[in-house]
Coordinates of C-alpha atoms in Angstrom, one line a residue:
E1 CA 14.3 68.0 -23.8
V2 CA 14.1 66.0 -19.9
Q3 CA 12.9 68.1 -17.3
L4 CA 14.2 68.1 -13.5
V5 CA 12.8 68.7 -10.7
E6 CA 14.7 69.2 -7.4
S7 CA 14.0 69.5 -4.0
G8 CA 15.7 68.4 -0.3
G9 CA 18.5 71.1 0.5
G10 CA 19.2 72.5 3.6
L11 CA 20.5 72.7 6.8
V12 CA 22.2 69.7 8.6
Q13 CA 24.6 70.3 11.0
T14 CA 27.8 67.3 11.0
G15 CA 26.6 63.7 11.3
G16 CA 23.2 64.7 9.8
S17 CA 21.2 63.2 6.7
L18 CA 19.1 64.9 4.3
R19 CA 18.0 63.5 1.5
L20 CA 17.9 64.5 -2.1
S21 CA 15.7 63.7 -5.1
C22 CA 15.1 64.4 -8.5
R23 CA 11.9 63.8 -10.7
A24 CA 12.6 63.1 -14.1
S25 CA 10.3 64.0 -17.4
G26 CA 10.0 61.9 -19.6
S27 CA 8.4 58.7 -21.3
T28 CA 12.6 57.1 -21.5
F29 CA 13.5 57.0 -17.8
D30 CA 14.3 53.3 -17.9
D31 CA 17.1 54.1 -20.4
Y32 CA 18.9 57.0 -18.5
T33 CA 21.5 57.6 -16.5
I34 CA 21.0 59.8 -13.4
G35 CA 22.9 61.3 -10.9
W36 CA 24.3 64.7 -9.3
F37 CA 27.6 67.0 -9.8
R38 CA 28.4 69.7 -7.1
Q39 CA 29.5 72.9 -7.0
A40 CA 31.3 74.9 -3.6
P41 CA 32.1 78.4 -3.4
G42 CA 35.7 78.3 -5.2
K43 CA 35.7 75.3 -6.6
E44 CA 35.1 73.2 -9.1
R45 CA 32.4 71.0 -10.6
E46 CA 32.8 67.6 -8.9
G47 CA 30.7 64.1 -9.9
V48 CA 29.0 63.1 -6.9
S49 CA 26.7 59.6 -7.5
C50 CA 25.3 58.2 -10.5
I51 CA 22.5 55.8 -11.6
N52 CA 21.8 53.9 -14.4
V53 CA 18.0 53.0 -13.8
R54 CA 18.2 50.0 -16.0
D55 CA 21.0 48.2 -14.9
G56 CA 20.9 49.7 -11.5
G57 CA 24.6 50.2 -11.7
T58 CA 25.9 52.5 -9.5
Y59 CA 29.4 55.2 -8.8
Y60 CA 30.8 57.7 -6.5
A61 CA 33.2 59.9 -5.8
D62 CA 35.9 58.6 -3.5
S63 CA 34.8 61.7 -0.8
V64 CA 31.3 59.8 -0.2
K65 CA 31.5 56.2 -0.6
G66 CA 30.1 54.3 2.6
R67 CA 28.1 57.9 3.1
F68 CA 26.1 58.7 0.6
T69 CA 23.2 56.0 -1.4
I70 CA 21.7 56.7 -4.6
S71 CA 18.6 54.9 -5.7
S72 CA 15.9 55.3 -8.5
D73 CA 12.1 54.4 -8.4
N74 CA 10.9 54.1 -12.1
T75 CA 7.7 54.5 -11.3
E76 CA 8.2 58.2 -10.2
N77 CA 10.7 58.2 -12.5
T78 CA 12.7 59.6 -9.6
A79 CA 16.0 59.0 -8.4
Y80 CA 17.1 59.7 -4.5
L81 CA 20.9 60.9 -2.8
Q82 CA 20.7 59.3 0.9
M83 CA 22.8 61.7 2.8
N84 CA 24.6 60.5 6.1
S85 CA 27.5 60.9 8.2
L86 CA 27.3 64.8 6.8
K87 CA 30.4 66.6 6.9
P88 CA 30.9 70.8 6.0
E89 CA 33.5 69.6 2.4
D90 CA 29.5 68.1 1.6
T91 CA 28.5 72.3 1.7
A92 CA 27.9 72.8 -1.8
V93 CA 25.3 73.1 -4.8
Y94 CA 23.2 69.8 -5.4
Y95 CA 21.8 69.7 -9.5
C96 CA 20.3 66.5 -10.6
V97 CA 21.5 66.0 -14.2
V98 CA 20.8 63.2 -16.9
E99 CA 22.9 61.6 -18.9
E100 CA 20.0 60.7 -21.6
S101 CA 22.1 57.7 -23.1
G102 CA 22.9 56.1 -20.0
T103 CA 26.8 54.3 -20.6
G104 CA 28.1 56.1 -18.4
Y105 CA 30.2 58.7 -19.2
G106 CA 28.4 61.2 -18.0
C107 CA 29.3 60.7 -14.4
Y108 CA 32.5 60.8 -15.1
N109 CA 32.8 64.1 -17.5
S110 CA 30.0 66.7 -17.1
D111 CA 29.8 67.2 -21.2
A112 CA 28.0 64.4 -22.0
L113 CA 25.5 65.0 -19.6
D114 CA 21.8 66.3 -20.9
A115 CA 19.8 67.8 -18.9
W116 CA 20.9 69.6 -15.4
G117 CA 18.5 70.9 -12.8
Q118 CA 17.9 73.9 -10.9
G119 CA 20.7 73.1 -7.8
T120 CA 19.4 73.0 -4.6
L121 CA 21.3 74.1 -2.4
V122 CA 23.6 72.0 1.1
T123 CA 24.5 73.2 4.0
V124 CA 26.8 71.2 6.4
S125 CA 27.8 73.3 9.8
S126 CA 30.5 72.5 12.1

């Protein structure tokens, strides 16, 4: 069973930056698609960004394209989400997620995901 440990959330002003980290357990990190979903109060859960660790293919929601960058380090079994030009509408709990099969389908359908992190709160003040 994959275990995910997240860090990096916090409070930032509009236009600021934060970096989220997610460390995954297990010996098959290279096979994963790993990324983040987020959920704001009163809103549905949304896939934010994913990366296929083996080939580096990425997915970004339209709402974050050009502002967020996802990366992975397979020497540390860790993924990162660099969030720049943050807006109040980015305020949410961000959950690190893993799809062990690596197909990327989990970026669009959370039912295909195999593991969730504990969540980290990102608050962007106006």
